[in-house]
PDB file of C-alpha atoms and ligand atoms in Angstrom:
ATOM      1  CA  MET A   1     -85.689 -20.264 -25.563  1.00  0.00           C
ATOM      2  CA  PRO A   2     -85.492 -22.948 -28.230  1.00  0.00           C
ATOM      3  CA  LEU A   3     -85.722 -21.821 -31.877  1.00  0.00           C
ATOM      4  CA  GLU A   4     -88.869 -22.730 -33.694  1.00  0.00           C
ATOM      5  CA  ALA A   5     -88.659 -26.157 -35.161  1.00  0.00           C
ATOM      6  CA  GLY A   6     -87.845 -26.051 -38.797  1.00  0.00           C
ATOM      7  CA  LEU A   7     -86.466 -22.561 -38.618  1.00  0.00           C
ATOM      8  CA  LEU A   8     -82.919 -23.858 -38.444  1.00  0.00           C
ATOM      9  CA  GLN A   9     -83.371 -25.841 -41.597  1.00  0.00           C
ATOM     10  CA  ILE A  10     -84.166 -22.705 -43.758  1.00  0.00           C
ATOM     11  CA  LEU A  11     -81.390 -20.679 -42.240  1.00  0.00           C
ATOM     12  CA  ALA A  12     -77.948 -20.466 -43.864  1.00  0.00           C
ATOM     13  CA  CYS A  13     -74.810 -18.617 -43.108  1.00  0.00           C
ATOM     14  CA  PRO A  14     -74.917 -15.297 -44.987  1.00  0.00           C
ATOM     15  CA  ALA A  15     -71.162 -15.430 -45.507  1.00  0.00           C
ATOM     16  CA  CYS A  16     -70.831 -18.886 -47.080  1.00  0.00           C
ATOM     17  CA  HIS A  17     -74.360 -20.307 -47.261  1.00  0.00           C
ATOM     18  CA  SER A  18     -73.541 -23.336 -45.213  1.00  0.00           C
ATOM     19  CA  PRO A  19     -76.154 -24.756 -42.804  1.00  0.00           C
ATOM     20  CA  LEU A  20     -76.157 -23.391 -39.257  1.00  0.00           C
ATOM     21  CA  GLN A  21     -75.994 -25.522 -36.094  1.00  0.00           C
ATOM     22  CA  ASP A  22     -77.931 -24.578 -33.030  1.00  0.00           C
ATOM     23  CA  LYS A  23     -75.646 -24.329 -30.117  1.00  0.00           C
ATOM     24  CA  SER A  24     -77.757 -23.313 -27.196  1.00  0.00           C
ATOM     25  CA  ALA A  25     -75.942 -25.289 -24.481  1.00  0.00           C
ATOM     26  CA  ASP A  26     -75.011 -22.002 -22.912  1.00  0.00           C
ATOM     27  CA  GLU A  27     -78.476 -20.550 -22.319  1.00  0.00           C
ATOM     28  CA  THR A  28     -77.060 -17.177 -21.412  1.00  0.00           C
ATOM     29  CA  ALA A  29     -75.599 -16.739 -24.917  1.00  0.00           C
ATOM     30  CA  PRO A  30     -77.163 -19.000 -27.497  1.00  0.00           C
ATOM     31  CA  GLU A  31     -75.531 -18.962 -30.852  1.00  0.00           C
ATOM     32  CA  LEU A  32     -75.860 -20.419 -34.310  1.00  0.00           C
ATOM     33  CA  ILE A  33     -72.603 -21.869 -35.470  1.00  0.00           C
ATOM     34  CA  CYS A  34     -71.874 -22.077 -39.183  1.00  0.00           C
ATOM     35  CA  THR A  35     -70.915 -25.567 -40.265  1.00  0.00           C
ATOM     36  CA  GLY A  36     -68.710 -24.297 -43.091  1.00  0.00           C
ATOM     37  CA  GLN A  37     -65.286 -25.753 -42.640  1.00  0.00           C
ATOM     38  CA  ASP A  38     -63.542 -22.628 -43.702  1.00  0.00           C
ATOM     39  CA  CYS A  39     -66.020 -20.242 -42.081  1.00  0.00           C
ATOM     40  CA  GLY A  40     -67.301 -21.295 -38.629  1.00  0.00           C
ATOM     41  CA  LEU A  41     -68.788 -17.968 -37.730  1.00  0.00           C
ATOM     42  CA  ALA A  42     -70.930 -17.875 -34.680  1.00  0.00           C
ATOM     43  CA  TYR A  43     -74.118 -15.795 -34.916  1.00  0.00           C
ATOM     44  CA  PRO A  44     -75.843 -14.483 -31.818  1.00  0.00           C
ATOM     45  CA  VAL A  45     -79.463 -15.207 -30.956  1.00  0.00           C
ATOM     46  CA  ARG A  46     -81.151 -12.285 -29.297  1.00  0.00           C
ATOM     47  CA  ASP A  47     -84.575 -12.771 -27.696  1.00  0.00           C
ATOM     48  CA  GLY A  48     -84.994 -15.988 -29.713  1.00  0.00           C
ATOM     49  CA  ILE A  49     -84.208 -14.215 -32.977  1.00  0.00           C
ATOM     50  CA  PRO A  50     -81.042 -15.216 -34.874  1.00  0.00           C
ATOM     51  CA  VAL A  51     -78.966 -12.255 -35.958  1.00  0.00           C
ATOM     52  CA  LEU A  52     -77.566 -13.390 -39.220  1.00  0.00           C
ATOM     53  CA  LEU A  53     -75.251 -10.503 -39.876  1.00  0.00           C
ATOM     54  CA  VAL A  54     -71.623 -11.067 -40.581  1.00  0.00           C
ATOM     55  CA  ASP A  55     -70.826  -7.822 -38.792  1.00  0.00           C
ATOM     56  CA  GLU A  56     -72.461  -9.254 -35.660  1.00  0.00           C
ATOM     57  CA  ALA A  57     -70.935 -12.650 -35.826  1.00  0.00           C
ATOM     58  CA  ARG A  58     -68.210 -13.882 -33.536  1.00  0.00           C
ATOM     59  CA  ARG A  59     -65.241 -15.229 -35.486  1.00  0.00           C
ATOM     60  CA  PRO A  60     -63.756 -18.537 -34.517  1.00  0.00           C
ATOM     61  CA  ALA A  61     -60.492 -18.520 -32.669  1.00  0.00           C
TER      62      ALA A  61
HETATM   63 ZN1   ZN B   1     -70.349 -19.600 -42.896  1.00  0.00          ZN
END
C-alpha cells in the first residue's frame, strides 16, 4: 500500500528531524528510512501507517 502522496514530505525522523525515504521495495515489510547520515533509523509502516517511534525503529547495521 503506497503512502499517501505528500505525506512523506511532511514526515521527519523524530530522532534527528531529517527527511524520511520511502523504501517499500519489500512489500512485506515497508519501511521509512531516515536520510540523516549519522542516524539512518528504519521506521516500520503498519497497515499503511508509519510508526515514527524511536523505540520501534530498526537500527542500521
Ligand atoms: Zn534520523
